Every structure is written in C-alpha cells, then in structure tokens.
Amino acid sequence: MPDERAVYPPAPAVQARAFVPSMADYEATYRRSVEDSDAFWAEQAGRLDWVTPFETVQDWSFEPGDVHIKWYEGGVLNACYNAVDRHVEAGRGGRTAFLFEPDTPGDGDRTITYSDVHAEVQRLANVLRDRGVGRGDRVTIYLPMIPEAAYAMLACARIGAIFSVVFAGFSPSALASRIEDCDSDFVITADEGRRAGRRIALKANVDAALRGCPGVRHVLVVRHTGGDVAWTEGRDVWLDEARETAAAACPCEPMGAEDPLFVLYTSGSTGTPKGVVHTTGGYCVWTSLTHELTFDYHAVEGGAAGDVFWCTADVGWITGHSYIVFGPMINGATQVFFEGTPTYPDAGRFWEVVEKHRVTQFYTAPTAIRALMAKGDEPVMRSDRSSLKVLGTVGEPINPEAWRWYHEVVGEGRCSVVDTWWQTETGGHMLTPLPGATPEKPGSATRPFFGVVPEVLSPDGERLDGEAEGLLVIARSWPGQARTVYRNHDRFVNTYFTAFPGRYFTGDGCRRDADGDYWITGRVDDVLNVSGHRMGTAEVESALVLHEAVAEAAVVGVPHDIKGQGIYVYVTLVEGADATDALRDELRRHVRATIGPIATPDFVQFAPGLPKTRSGKIMRRILRKIGENAPDQLGDTSTLADPDVVASLVQNRRNQP
Ligand code: 6R9
C-alpha cells in the first residue's frame, strides 16, 4: 500500500516563478475550465496563430449512436507554421531548437536553431511535394531519434499530409501491417539507426516490409550512418540528393482545425493495433498548454535564454509527438534531442547530458528510473544537476521507491516531480501535478488538468464519489482527444464509448483518495505495459500461433522489477513437437522477429492444456496468478472445464526464460 501520508510540497524555486503558483490558483482556473468551458478554451486557442478564426469552440457527444468530437470548427491553421515559422517571423530564428546528443558522446553533437529547422523542413516538404505527396495523403515515417524524424513530421504537417510514425524498433511485419492499414504509399527511413553503439538495419527492414506492400511508390532514405543498403531503382530516393534539386521555400497548407494531423498505431485488448487519429487545432492547443503548465516551461527568462527541456521518449510514441515535436516547439522551446539510451556508454549518461546542457525540465519513464536506480547513486552524483527544476515521469505507474529516488537522489530533494497520467488517445496530460502548485505524493498522478473531468465507476457503471476505487472514465471531451480510429469509427466507438455509454473509458483502474488525488492502478483490460510500451496480449498470442510448433497460446503480464510488467507466455504444442529449451528460445526469437524486441517473452511455459471455461474461454485471471507465483489466490476454479490442468500448470511454473 502506498503511503498516502507522505506529501511533498511544490519546490520553492519552482513555485517562485510558476505560471500556476498555488492550489488556490489551480482550483480557480480548474473551476473556470469546466464551468465556463467555451470561454476558457476560446481564450486558450489564442496560443496559436490562426489563418481564419474558428466559429464554434466545441461540438461533441459521447452518446451511443452519435459519438463525435469537434473542436475549433471553422478555424484554419497550420501546425508546422505554429511550431516553426512563427518563431522565425518574430525574429526568434536564432534561438536553439535542438541540442542534438548522439548515441555515442561526441560523435556528431550539434546545435540546431529554429531557422535551421525552418530551412530543412521546407526542403523536405518540397521533396515530398515534388513526388506527388499532398493534402490528406499518408506518409509512413520509420526513423531513429535523429532531427530528420522531427523534420519529416513537420514537413508532412506543412503540406497537409497525414503522417504515421512507426517506432524504429518494430519488425518488418509490424511495419508492413501499419503501412497497409492506412494505405500509405510513401515511406521515410534511414540507412541505419544507432543504439548503444550498435547499428540497426532500418532500410533493410523497410525492404523486407515492402515485399508485402506493393503499393508503396517511394522510399526516401536519410543517410545517417553511411552503412551499405540495397537499392530499388525508381522507388528509393536519397534525401541528401533529392533536396539538392528541391526548392528552398515551401508555403504552409491552410488546414481545417479538424483535418487529421497524424495517425499513430497503439495496442488495445483485441485485434491488431488501432490507428488513433489526432486532428490539428485541438491537439496543438492541448499539447502546447500542457507542456507549458505541467513542466512550468519558460521560453525566456528575464530576457535571457530560457529553460532547456528534455524528454527522453522516442518520436515513435505519443510522448515524442506531443512533448518533443508539437507541444514544446509550438512554445518555442529549446530541447535536448537524444539519440542514445540511458545506460550507454554507462549509467551516468543522462546526468552528463543534464550537466552539459544545463537541463531545467527532465521527462522520462519509470522503467528508466528503476534501471538507473539499480546501478546505485554514484553515476548520478558524478554530474552537476543544479540546473534541474522539474522532473517528470510517464508511461506506467511509478512505484513510490523509484519516485523517492528520483526526487531525492536525482533532484537532490529540491525539484518538483510530476507524475503525468495520459494515453495515446488523450493527446496530452490528463492527470498530473502542476509543479508550482500541487502537493505531490509518490505514486499518485494527483489532480485533473484543466478541462478534464475524471470519474471513478464501479464495474456496473455506477459513479462512485469521494474516496473510491474502480474504473477510470472521463466525463467530457477535451481539445486533445483522439477523434476516431483511422477509417474505422465503429471500432473507436466500440473500444471507448460502449462499456459506459456517455463516458470515455480509459481502460485503466484507479483509486481516488480522501484528498481527491488519483492513483492509477494499471490496465483493467488485456493490455500489457512493458517498460512503458503498450502491447496487446492478443498481438503476442497471434505471433506465437504463427509458429508451426504452437497449437495455442495465452499471454499474461507478471510483475517485473525493472520493466514494470514482464511477458509470461503459456503455449500448447502441436502433436509431435518436443517441449525443449531450444524450442523455448526459438519461440522467444520468433516473437521478437514478428513484433520487435520490446515484445520478447520473459517466460515461456509449455502447457499440456489451458484453463478454460466450459464455453471455451481461457481464464486469464488464473494464468496471471500462476505467473505471479500466487497459487493460493487462484480464486474460484469451479467453472473450469477441466480443473486438473491448473495443478499441472502450478507445478511447472517458470521462473526463468
Ligand atoms: C503516454 C502514454 C497509456 C497507458 C495508460 C496507463 C499507462 C501512462 C501513466 C500510466 C500510471 C502514469 N500510463 N502514464 N499509468 N501512471 N503516469 O504512455 O501513452 O503508450 O498510450 O499508454 O499507459 O495504463 O492507459 P500510451
């Protein structure tokens, strides 16, 4: 049980200059944001530059049969203009946008200004345009953490193309299914990526993926490592060559506030990953406002250079979209842009970069904090962290022990810690402390952001008030909300608005304490969270049954010290297949190759049979308990078709891969 009595007041140095400097301020603004929602969100739209002002602030319904979400309709704007051009036009082009930190320290670090970004994005936009990419076309981006990834997203936004970033750690088949689903005919990649000193063959992965995607016309390749690649004449194009013949200037396409900005695939409890769609106006307002207030980000400080923000996420995830590319850039932020990993060349890397660039706000995942905590305090102490003001976490529940280490060791007890709960579907922060106002509690995401109305429901949909534990839903729309699933609105409605009609269902469980603070307890559906990466048990199971030796598979999450959750796999083999350690290894490699390294099973148990109800449903609750090594908590097994399988599964539980 987390200790709710431990309350940490906001850091005095943060509070002294904060945009929201007290709980009274937070509460007054929060009240206004929900009671006078139109006025509040009309005012916030003023953060952006609009070509044409909007006519209606909000028009939405969560009611069955009529689920629709629209913000700022009638408004015309361009996301790239807001993130780049307007800073240059206002004479701020010389401001640093990115402090690029390469995988290996010193191997190509550089400073990139907003004017540099402006020039690169226009060239890239023209390279796309010269090859027929225009408004509404889908462009798949499969790039490592290099500035070109941001340029590619911004270039698409500039010309009104819808981008779909696929995390560069995904396998060729995962990439292929994401290209197919949104019917994209243009891919942007690099020769290779770098990771902890190794090279990742990205272009080769694209080549493999495209064997199943004949519709792709062009592959635009960034020359990054200079490694050898295979070449398909006519289809493949080097970016450095194409940009030589591209015009320098590219105008911004005027986009409707509700025109799609991007599609991002994310896992659910069933089926293949969903293409979550975010649109332009509301998403830009939401990401820029949450970035500024949650991190208390000040672009200028008394006329001098302002804060240096660092989000360690990959642009392949929503966190990289919202808190590297859009939110911070719309705010004209200076950011560290990091190609590397937390423990390469050693566990001191993060803090060396913090010292080198005098980072003020640092945003990472609990899994990274736990991995570094396991290496002890010394690698942290080696570097000067006195520039830090706000420390953020995202992606999964943070255990209080890791929270305290982050606060005390990394932050020297003098920084605010913001535990931000949100999702791909929410576009940006939903529950989070504001660092100059909210008393923090280790393990709690505390309070709703402005405009967010969370509710806790019982499993049968009854609203629970006061202190309560149950399912987390959101009662009204907010500007950053996903609008639909790409070309599958029914799936959007079924996934999020059917279990509890009239509410957005998050898929998370939570508890609200006596102070009104929220504690996320984790997913209540069949979605795993491995090192902060979302994965459907169904996806891993589908990968397993593709293997010829596997007849049936069931996958559950089990507690894991570093990753938060580990992947525990039960497989039933086909007649004649031998249950050997070699097969176990082969199945792990098979899942890794099918989905990507993040999906590699931690434990593989061969099961003569799986516990099923008489109607044939696998009882995961029981498998979870066996995986957790809690055979005394199996609960009611009387509905099982064959109760004997359980005893044999308990006996053969795996505690190693
Ligand atoms: C931004 C992001 C969303 C799921 C979400 C929840 C978990 C994220 C959390 C957290 C506890 C936090 N989650 N932040 N759980 N505390 N601060 O991670 O999006 O990849 O879509 O994952 O992650 O379970 O439902 P996404």
XYZ file of C-alpha atoms and ligand atoms in Angstrom:
683
model
C 0.000 0.000 0.000
C 1.492 3.380 -0.950
C 1.942 5.705 1.996
C -0.597 8.449 1.461
C 0.680 10.444 4.379
C 3.878 11.265 2.514
C 3.125 14.613 0.914
C 5.772 16.743 -0.750
C 5.021 20.443 -1.189
C 5.934 22.001 -4.549
C 9.586 23.015 -4.843
C 10.006 26.626 -3.615
C 12.279 27.604 -6.542
C 9.637 26.389 -8.992
C 6.776 27.982 -7.121
C 8.528 31.354 -7.050
C 8.261 31.777 -10.831
C 5.397 29.403 -11.653
C 2.586 30.108 -14.114
C 0.255 28.424 -11.621
C 1.806 29.239 -8.248
C -0.719 27.882 -5.731
C -3.524 25.391 -5.206
C -5.962 28.299 -4.935
C -4.912 29.387 -8.440
C -5.191 25.848 -9.739
C -8.634 25.403 -8.240
C -9.995 28.711 -9.520
C -8.721 28.056 -13.056
C -9.897 24.453 -12.967
C -13.395 25.550 -11.978
C -13.475 28.062 -14.803
C -12.185 25.482 -17.295
C -15.165 23.214 -16.638
C -17.891 25.698 -15.688
C -17.111 28.219 -18.397
C -15.560 25.790 -20.808
C -16.261 27.653 -24.074
C -14.747 30.898 -22.806
C -11.744 29.132 -21.308
C -10.917 27.139 -24.448
C -11.594 30.075 -26.754
C -9.015 32.010 -24.775
C -6.504 29.135 -24.912
C -6.843 28.967 -28.701
C -5.070 32.331 -28.657
C -1.843 30.414 -28.006
C -1.840 29.571 -31.714
C -1.697 31.666 -34.881
C -4.807 31.051 -36.986
C -5.301 31.845 -40.671
C -9.043 32.042 -40.060
C -10.562 32.188 -36.575
C -12.842 29.318 -35.519
C -16.612 29.664 -35.292
C -17.548 27.111 -32.637
C -15.357 26.143 -29.699
C -16.701 22.620 -29.138
C -19.237 20.267 -30.584
C -19.108 16.734 -29.271
C -21.158 13.859 -27.966
C -20.204 10.626 -26.196
C -23.738 9.269 -26.571
C -24.228 5.879 -28.251
C -25.120 6.252 -31.903
C -23.825 9.812 -32.040
C -20.185 9.728 -30.930
C -18.419 12.707 -32.493
C -15.729 15.113 -31.280
C -15.005 18.506 -32.827
C -13.090 21.476 -31.512
C -12.496 24.887 -33.066
C -14.568 24.171 -36.161
C -14.318 26.706 -38.933
C -10.779 27.546 -37.813
C -7.932 27.334 -40.325
C -4.279 26.960 -39.313
C -1.101 25.012 -39.936
C 0.652 23.027 -37.184
C 4.121 23.408 -38.744
C 3.656 27.159 -39.077
C 2.861 27.328 -35.370
C 5.802 25.131 -34.381
C 8.402 26.732 -36.644
C 7.638 29.660 -38.960
C 6.061 31.972 -36.465
C 9.173 31.900 -34.276
C 11.349 32.762 -37.257
C 8.978 35.510 -38.420
C 9.025 37.026 -34.938
C 12.821 37.322 -35.098
C 13.486 34.288 -32.904
C 15.041 32.186 -35.691
C 18.425 32.225 -33.967
C 17.034 30.501 -30.891
C 18.211 26.932 -30.380
C 15.504 24.393 -31.157
C 17.532 21.197 -30.682
C 20.699 20.350 -28.843
C 21.361 17.072 -30.630
C 23.052 14.445 -28.460
C 24.170 11.431 -30.477
C 24.174 7.782 -29.401
C 27.907 7.886 -28.651
C 29.019 11.034 -26.781
C 30.879 13.482 -29.029
C 30.079 11.575 -32.214
C 28.211 14.304 -34.083
C 26.584 16.516 -31.467
C 25.297 19.781 -32.845
C 23.096 22.789 -32.202
C 20.111 23.377 -34.467
C 18.264 26.695 -34.488
C 14.656 27.386 -35.384
C 15.916 28.928 -38.656
C 17.780 25.703 -39.416
C 14.625 23.676 -38.770
C 12.661 26.083 -40.959
C 15.062 25.584 -43.867
C 15.287 21.791 -43.508
C 11.559 21.290 -43.164
C 10.809 23.347 -46.275
C 13.320 21.392 -48.362
C 11.941 18.096 -47.145
C 8.364 19.266 -47.742
C 9.318 20.099 -51.326
C 10.976 16.715 -51.799
C 7.638 15.151 -50.808
C 5.614 17.559 -52.918
C 7.857 17.017 -55.966
C 6.923 13.331 -55.705
C 3.231 13.932 -55.608
C 2.547 13.906 -51.861
C -0.234 16.302 -50.919
C -3.117 17.060 -48.587
C -4.597 14.013 -46.899
C -2.000 11.541 -48.285
C -0.486 9.140 -45.747
C 3.272 9.108 -45.202
C 4.878 6.431 -43.021
C 7.915 7.541 -41.021
C 10.313 4.835 -39.782
C 13.268 6.768 -38.430
C 15.604 6.650 -35.445
C 15.893 9.532 -32.975
C 17.617 11.961 -35.308
C 16.419 15.508 -36.074
C 15.199 14.332 -39.501
C 12.417 12.480 -37.668
C 11.066 15.814 -36.418
C 11.662 17.453 -39.815
C 9.703 14.667 -41.510
C 6.709 15.036 -39.173
C 6.742 18.811 -39.560
C 7.177 18.633 -43.333
C 4.088 16.422 -43.612
C 2.133 18.793 -41.383
C 3.298 21.677 -43.570
C 1.817 20.227 -46.761
C -1.232 18.672 -45.087
C -0.096 15.062 -45.465
C -1.098 12.716 -42.634
C 1.964 11.121 -41.056
C 2.135 7.762 -39.339
C 5.300 7.282 -37.312
C 6.218 3.655 -36.715
C 8.693 3.090 -33.879
C 12.011 2.040 -35.449
C 12.213 -0.911 -33.035
C 9.264 -2.602 -34.739
C 9.843 -5.563 -37.057
C 9.277 -5.571 -40.832
C 5.930 -7.335 -40.426
C 4.705 -4.861 -37.785
C 5.788 -2.044 -40.112
C 4.071 -3.662 -43.095
C 0.744 -4.009 -41.291
C 0.858 -0.327 -40.289
C 1.652 0.746 -43.860
C -1.198 -1.392 -45.187
C -3.769 -0.322 -42.630
C -3.565 3.358 -43.528
C -2.872 2.645 -47.182
C 0.287 4.693 -47.224
C 2.344 4.861 -50.415
C 5.347 6.812 -49.167
C 7.920 5.764 -46.541
C 10.676 7.854 -44.971
C 13.517 5.933 -43.327
C 17.304 5.983 -42.786
C 20.093 3.689 -43.926
C 20.652 2.569 -40.337
C 19.914 3.607 -36.788
C 22.327 3.548 -33.871
C 21.602 2.095 -30.495
C 24.123 1.739 -27.672
C 26.991 1.612 -30.144
C 25.316 -0.965 -32.381
C 23.718 -0.376 -35.778
C 20.124 -1.215 -36.647
C 19.373 -2.034 -40.277
C 16.360 0.187 -40.899
C 16.432 0.344 -44.695
C 16.752 -3.455 -44.802
C 13.694 -3.714 -42.539
C 11.771 -1.437 -44.901
C 12.840 -3.549 -47.878
C 11.565 -6.661 -46.100
C 8.301 -4.969 -45.122
C 7.649 -3.706 -48.631
C 7.736 -7.204 -50.102
C 4.182 -7.336 -48.785
C 3.237 -3.737 -49.667
C 3.411 -3.323 -53.443
C 1.533 -0.027 -53.277
C 4.473 1.952 -51.877
C 5.782 4.294 -54.593
C 8.793 5.801 -52.872
C 11.179 5.210 -50.005
C 13.008 8.357 -49.016
C 16.248 7.455 -47.245
C 18.201 9.628 -44.808
C 21.944 8.945 -44.983
C 22.752 8.590 -41.297
C 25.498 6.034 -40.644
C 26.685 5.641 -44.242
C 26.197 1.880 -43.953
C 25.551 -0.239 -47.050
C 21.961 -0.631 -48.206
C 20.212 -2.493 -51.004
C 18.645 -0.198 -53.600
C 15.490 -0.434 -55.674
C 15.926 1.890 -58.656
C 12.965 4.134 -59.289
C 11.484 3.538 -55.841
C 14.298 4.506 -53.457
C 15.481 8.109 -53.152
C 18.350 9.512 -51.077
C 17.177 12.580 -49.168
C 20.532 14.350 -49.471
C 20.387 14.021 -53.278
C 16.714 14.912 -53.647
C 16.994 18.030 -51.517
C 19.630 19.464 -53.902
C 17.010 19.873 -56.600
C 14.147 20.851 -54.280
C 13.122 24.488 -53.931
C 14.088 26.267 -50.712
C 10.690 27.756 -49.974
C 7.511 25.793 -49.383
C 4.315 27.507 -48.280
C 2.216 26.110 -45.424
C -1.024 24.463 -46.489
C -4.000 26.067 -44.710
C -5.661 23.214 -42.793
C -9.020 22.956 -41.104
C -8.891 22.639 -37.324
C -10.446 19.179 -37.658
C -8.237 17.971 -40.522
C -6.167 14.944 -39.423
C -2.598 15.739 -38.393
C -1.397 12.184 -37.806
C -2.292 8.549 -37.242
C -0.482 6.654 -34.505
C -0.922 2.927 -34.005
C -1.491 1.702 -30.484
C -2.404 -1.612 -28.908
C -5.770 -2.496 -27.492
C -7.122 -5.582 -25.787
C -8.225 -7.226 -29.023
C -7.144 -7.451 -32.628
C -4.463 -5.539 -34.462
C -3.177 -2.132 -33.304
C -5.580 0.738 -33.914
C -4.711 3.823 -35.972
C -5.590 6.550 -33.489
C -6.320 9.829 -35.311
C -5.430 13.257 -33.942
C -6.504 16.440 -35.660
C -4.892 19.852 -35.924
C -6.394 22.661 -33.838
C -7.319 20.991 -30.574
C -4.190 18.845 -30.476
C -1.916 21.874 -30.895
C -3.730 23.825 -28.168
C -3.666 20.855 -25.798
C -0.011 19.880 -26.260
C 1.284 23.439 -26.009
C -0.779 24.305 -22.930
C 0.035 21.081 -21.086
C 3.731 21.371 -21.965
C 3.902 24.901 -20.620
C 1.983 24.316 -17.378
C 2.902 20.743 -16.405
C 6.601 21.473 -16.779
C 6.296 25.171 -15.961
C 8.323 25.798 -19.086
C 9.600 29.359 -19.561
C 10.898 30.048 -23.059
C 12.645 33.230 -21.949
C 13.804 34.168 -18.500
C 14.022 37.913 -17.936
C 15.212 38.468 -21.498
C 17.911 35.828 -21.183
C 17.941 32.346 -22.707
C 15.150 30.312 -21.207
C 14.662 26.789 -19.962
C 16.157 23.706 -21.572
C 13.623 20.907 -21.810
C 14.491 17.249 -22.273
C 12.017 14.496 -22.966
C 13.835 11.175 -23.424
C 10.963 9.468 -25.291
C 11.244 8.217 -28.850
C 9.237 10.037 -31.536
C 7.725 6.627 -32.344
C 5.460 7.003 -29.293
C 2.817 9.593 -28.485
C 5.110 11.145 -25.854
C 7.610 12.044 -28.580
C 4.864 13.504 -30.773
C 3.341 15.653 -28.045
C 6.349 16.532 -25.883
C 9.206 16.754 -28.363
C 7.727 17.829 -31.662
C 4.457 19.687 -31.124
C 3.947 20.997 -27.565
C 7.494 22.272 -26.956
C 8.077 23.579 -30.483
C 4.785 25.463 -30.553
C 6.046 27.064 -27.338
C 9.384 27.917 -28.985
C 11.265 25.671 -26.572
C 14.936 24.740 -26.575
C 15.285 20.977 -26.193
C 17.815 18.223 -25.908
C 17.169 15.800 -28.783
C 18.641 12.461 -27.721
C 19.576 9.565 -29.966
C 21.007 7.464 -27.146
C 19.967 5.137 -24.351
C 20.065 5.637 -20.548
C 22.917 3.212 -19.845
C 25.309 3.739 -22.768
C 28.248 4.192 -22.500
C 27.314 3.892 -18.818
C 24.602 4.658 -16.273
C 25.807 8.257 -15.911
C 24.807 9.323 -19.433
C 21.534 11.125 -18.631
C 23.137 13.203 -15.926
C 26.191 14.085 -18.014
C 23.844 15.470 -20.656
C 21.855 17.317 -17.985
C 25.051 18.975 -16.799
C 26.357 19.690 -20.294
C 23.197 21.490 -21.446
C 22.005 22.818 -18.073
C 18.685 20.992 -18.474
C 15.860 22.517 -16.428
C 12.996 20.074 -17.053
C 13.649 16.363 -17.495
C 10.937 13.888 -18.559
C 11.421 10.118 -18.621
C 9.755 6.769 -17.871
C 9.625 4.837 -14.576
C 11.347 1.859 -16.215
C 14.425 4.027 -16.950
C 14.391 5.376 -13.397
C 14.244 1.848 -11.951
C 17.022 0.616 -14.243
C 19.265 3.514 -13.181
C 18.329 3.196 -9.521
C 19.571 -0.390 -9.692
C 23.037 0.942 -10.666
C 23.332 2.973 -7.487
C 23.800 6.672 -6.723
C 27.385 7.144 -7.861
C 26.718 7.595 -11.629
C 24.201 10.312 -10.724
C 26.460 12.092 -8.253
C 29.247 12.385 -10.827
C 27.382 15.172 -12.651
C 26.119 18.575 -11.591
C 22.315 18.587 -11.590
C 21.790 22.023 -10.089
C 20.017 23.291 -13.240
C 17.095 20.861 -12.767
C 13.779 22.245 -11.581
C 11.085 19.805 -12.669
C 11.328 16.018 -13.042
C 8.566 14.257 -14.941
C 7.513 10.647 -15.421
C 5.140 8.975 -17.857
C 4.120 5.635 -19.266
C 3.232 3.437 -16.314
C 2.601 3.644 -12.602
C 5.734 4.696 -10.713
C 6.420 2.775 -7.526
C 6.953 5.057 -4.505
C 10.509 3.772 -4.009
C 11.540 4.862 -7.513
C 9.669 8.156 -7.061
C 11.647 8.895 -3.900
C 14.966 8.024 -5.526
C 14.122 10.330 -8.440
C 13.158 13.118 -6.028
C 15.955 12.702 -3.509
C 18.953 11.452 -5.456
C 18.419 12.839 -8.969
C 16.603 16.002 -7.857
C 18.525 16.497 -4.621
C 15.167 16.959 -2.892
C 14.834 20.369 -4.491
C 12.800 19.664 -7.652
C 9.106 19.159 -8.241
C 8.184 15.695 -9.504
C 5.286 15.478 -11.949
C 3.767 12.017 -12.463
C 1.759 12.530 -15.657
C -1.022 10.075 -16.496
C -2.257 10.118 -20.081
C -2.599 7.959 -23.198
C -2.060 7.922 -26.965
C -5.785 8.609 -27.202
C -5.739 11.631 -24.888
C -3.078 13.511 -26.899
C -1.521 15.014 -23.780
C -1.528 15.138 -19.967
C -4.805 14.369 -18.190
C -3.924 13.783 -14.538
C -0.793 15.490 -13.259
C 0.525 17.747 -10.554
C 1.333 21.315 -11.601
C 4.852 21.776 -10.296
C 4.371 25.150 -8.578
C 1.028 24.324 -7.032
C 0.160 20.704 -6.339
C 1.330 18.845 -3.230
C 2.945 15.681 -4.610
C 2.511 12.123 -3.376
C 4.878 9.346 -4.507
C 2.861 7.107 -6.818
C -0.066 9.454 -7.421
C -0.773 11.402 -10.624
C -2.753 13.696 -8.265
C -5.269 16.020 -9.990
C -7.019 16.543 -13.311
C -5.532 19.032 -15.752
C -7.727 21.987 -16.762
C -10.870 20.898 -18.565
C -10.523 17.232 -17.573
C -13.438 15.679 -15.671
C -12.413 12.226 -14.386
C -14.880 9.865 -12.759
C -14.465 6.585 -10.933
C -17.057 3.945 -11.827
C -17.979 0.589 -10.353
C -17.792 -2.348 -12.806
C -21.527 -1.969 -13.439
C -21.148 1.694 -14.314
C -22.278 3.368 -11.114
C -20.432 6.633 -10.356
C -18.502 6.421 -7.102
C -17.976 9.714 -5.304
C -15.452 10.658 -2.629
C -12.874 8.086 -1.638
C -13.301 5.207 -4.081
C -11.633 2.588 -6.219
C -12.861 1.486 -9.626
C -12.595 2.183 -13.344
C -11.360 5.494 -14.672
C -13.559 7.271 -17.218
C -13.602 10.857 -18.475
C -16.979 12.540 -18.482
C -16.460 15.224 -21.119
C -14.325 15.967 -24.144
C -11.086 17.980 -24.100
C -9.334 19.561 -27.106
C -6.514 16.984 -27.363
C -8.788 13.953 -27.525
C -8.388 11.454 -30.399
C -11.242 11.858 -32.868
C -11.546 8.383 -34.348
C -9.726 5.229 -35.393
C -8.446 5.643 -38.935
C -11.211 4.599 -41.334
C -12.897 2.623 -38.563
C -15.122 4.867 -36.475
C -17.121 1.837 -35.273
C -14.010 0.439 -33.645
C -13.427 3.809 -31.964
C -16.978 3.829 -30.605
C -16.845 0.186 -29.511
C -13.497 0.492 -27.773
C -14.009 3.697 -25.847
C -17.698 4.572 -25.622
C -19.648 1.342 -25.350
C -18.762 -0.133 -21.934
C -20.038 3.035 -20.202
C -22.292 4.990 -22.541
C -21.786 8.737 -22.352
C -18.242 8.407 -20.954
C -14.766 7.914 -22.454
C -13.434 4.644 -20.989
C -9.683 4.750 -20.407
C -9.024 1.029 -19.834
C -7.279 1.941 -16.556
C -8.253 1.255 -12.972
C -7.758 3.918 -10.326
C -8.364 4.971 -6.781
C -9.321 8.437 -5.537
C -8.133 9.173 -2.001
C -9.713 11.333 0.674
C -7.890 14.443 -0.638
C -9.245 13.906 -4.150
C -5.911 12.694 -5.542
C -5.924 9.933 -8.192
C -3.764 6.792 -8.069
C -3.647 4.770 -11.278
C -3.671 1.042 -10.517
C -2.943 -0.157 -14.076
C -4.832 -1.558 -17.035
C -8.020 -3.457 -16.372
C -8.088 -4.972 -19.866
C -5.766 -7.353 -21.696
C -3.214 -4.668 -22.457
C 0.322 -5.164 -21.146
C 2.621 -2.334 -20.195
C 6.203 -3.497 -20.641
C 8.766 -0.792 -19.905
C 6.043 1.755 -20.606
C 5.262 0.208 -24.008
C 1.684 -0.782 -24.641
C 1.117 -4.209 -26.058
C -1.983 -6.319 -26.508
C -1.823 -9.882 -25.182
C -3.693 -10.774 -28.393
C -0.816 -9.462 -30.542
C 1.758 -11.624 -28.771
C -0.578 -14.626 -28.925
C -1.129 -14.169 -32.672
C 2.631 -14.038 -33.187
C 3.096 -17.263 -31.219
C 0.466 -19.278 -33.071
C 2.158 -18.354 -36.349
C 4.920 -20.748 -35.281
C 4.437 -24.279 -36.623
C 5.043 -25.949 -33.260
C 2.381 -23.927 -31.441
C -1.218 -25.083 -31.230
C -2.483 -22.499 -28.762
C -1.027 -19.647 -26.709
C -2.093 -17.464 -23.801
C -0.134 -14.421 -22.662
C -0.333 -12.570 -19.357
C 1.618 -9.786 -17.658
C 3.571 -10.531 -14.467
C 5.290 -8.061 -12.113
C 8.864 -7.247 -13.180
C 11.354 -5.217 -11.123
C 12.676 -3.059 -13.959
C 10.119 -3.302 -16.759
C 7.082 -2.899 -14.528
C 5.484 -5.832 -16.294
C 7.096 -8.853 -17.889
C 5.567 -11.089 -20.552
C 4.604 -14.584 -19.389
C 3.640 -16.995 -22.128
C 1.793 -20.316 -21.946
C 1.980 -22.424 -25.089
C 0.331 -25.679 -26.021
C 2.345 -27.520 -28.653
C 1.053 -29.411 -31.666
C 1.215 -33.223 -31.625
C 4.751 -34.424 -32.105
C 6.550 -31.155 -31.186
C 9.134 -31.547 -28.419
C 8.983 -29.308 -25.371
C 12.670 -28.412 -25.210
C 14.702 -25.440 -24.007
C 15.801 -24.940 -27.604
C 12.176 -24.550 -28.663
C 11.632 -22.087 -25.824
C 14.486 -19.928 -27.156
C 13.206 -20.278 -30.662
C 9.731 -19.059 -29.648
C 11.217 -16.035 -27.913
C 13.231 -15.214 -31.042
C 10.156 -15.789 -33.157
C 8.047 -13.235 -31.237
C 10.938 -10.795 -31.297
C 11.233 -11.109 -35.062
C 7.484 -10.915 -35.606
C 6.724 -7.836 -33.484
C 10.025 -6.387 -32.286
C 12.483 -6.685 -29.387
C 10.112 -4.990 -26.919
C 7.719 -7.943 -27.236
C 10.269 -10.658 -26.379
C 8.643 -13.022 -23.838
C 10.304 -13.146 -20.418
C 8.975 -16.593 -19.517
C 7.776 -19.425 -21.740
C 5.883 -22.268 -20.097
C 4.804 -25.315 -22.074
C 1.264 -26.194 -21.065
C -0.410 -29.511 -21.833
C -3.706 -27.608 -21.689
C -5.010 -24.153 -20.751
C -7.623 -23.449 -18.094
C -10.891 -22.817 -19.919
C -14.498 -22.299 -19.037
C -16.990 -24.809 -20.367
C -17.751 -22.339 -23.149
C -14.086 -22.450 -24.160
C -12.893 -19.061 -22.795
C -9.330 -19.011 -21.482
C -9.351 -17.920 -17.831
C -6.506 -15.426 -17.787
C -7.169 -14.457 -14.192
C -5.914 -17.923 -13.230
C -2.944 -17.793 -15.603
C -1.964 -14.405 -14.208
C -1.939 -15.744 -10.670
C 0.133 -18.761 -11.666
C 2.609 -16.491 -13.469
C 2.802 -14.246 -10.401
C 3.511 -17.307 -8.262
C 0.405 -16.777 -6.181
C -1.231 -20.227 -6.452
C -3.075 -19.583 -3.196
C -5.012 -16.739 -4.886
C -6.456 -18.620 -7.828
C -9.992 -17.928 -6.634
C -12.969 -19.828 -7.900
C -11.931 -22.588 -10.305
C -15.245 -24.421 -10.225
C -16.329 -23.131 -13.643
C -13.342 -24.752 -15.347
C -13.990 -27.447 -17.906
C -11.020 -29.451 -16.600
C -9.816 -28.347 -13.127
C -6.826 -30.711 -13.298
C -4.893 -28.558 -15.780
C -4.396 -25.925 -13.096
C -2.457 -28.199 -10.765
C -0.083 -29.185 -13.533
C 0.433 -25.560 -14.577
C 1.212 -24.524 -10.986
C 3.707 -27.352 -10.696
C 5.556 -26.383 -13.870
C 5.627 -22.604 -13.391
C 8.730 -20.953 -14.911
C 10.937 -18.550 -13.015
C 13.449 -18.281 -15.827
C 13.144 -17.619 -19.554
C 1.526 8.483 -22.630
C 1.440 7.017 -22.754
C -1.132 4.611 -21.978
C -1.235 3.734 -20.748
C -2.281 4.201 -19.785
C -1.755 3.687 -18.460
C -0.266 3.828 -18.596
C 0.704 6.171 -18.709
C 0.914 6.644 -16.601
C 0.343 5.359 -16.712
C 0.222 5.191 -14.406
C 1.142 7.156 -15.270
N 0.230 5.100 -18.038
N 1.122 7.105 -17.846
N -0.006 4.640 -15.614
N 0.774 6.396 -14.216
N 1.715 8.358 -15.061
O 2.099 6.297 -22.041
O 0.555 6.538 -23.697
O 1.529 4.413 -24.687
O -0.900 5.064 -24.992
O -0.030 4.236 -22.792
O -0.009 3.793 -20.016
O -2.086 2.341 -18.294
O -3.548 3.687 -20.131
P 0.307 5.031 -24.122
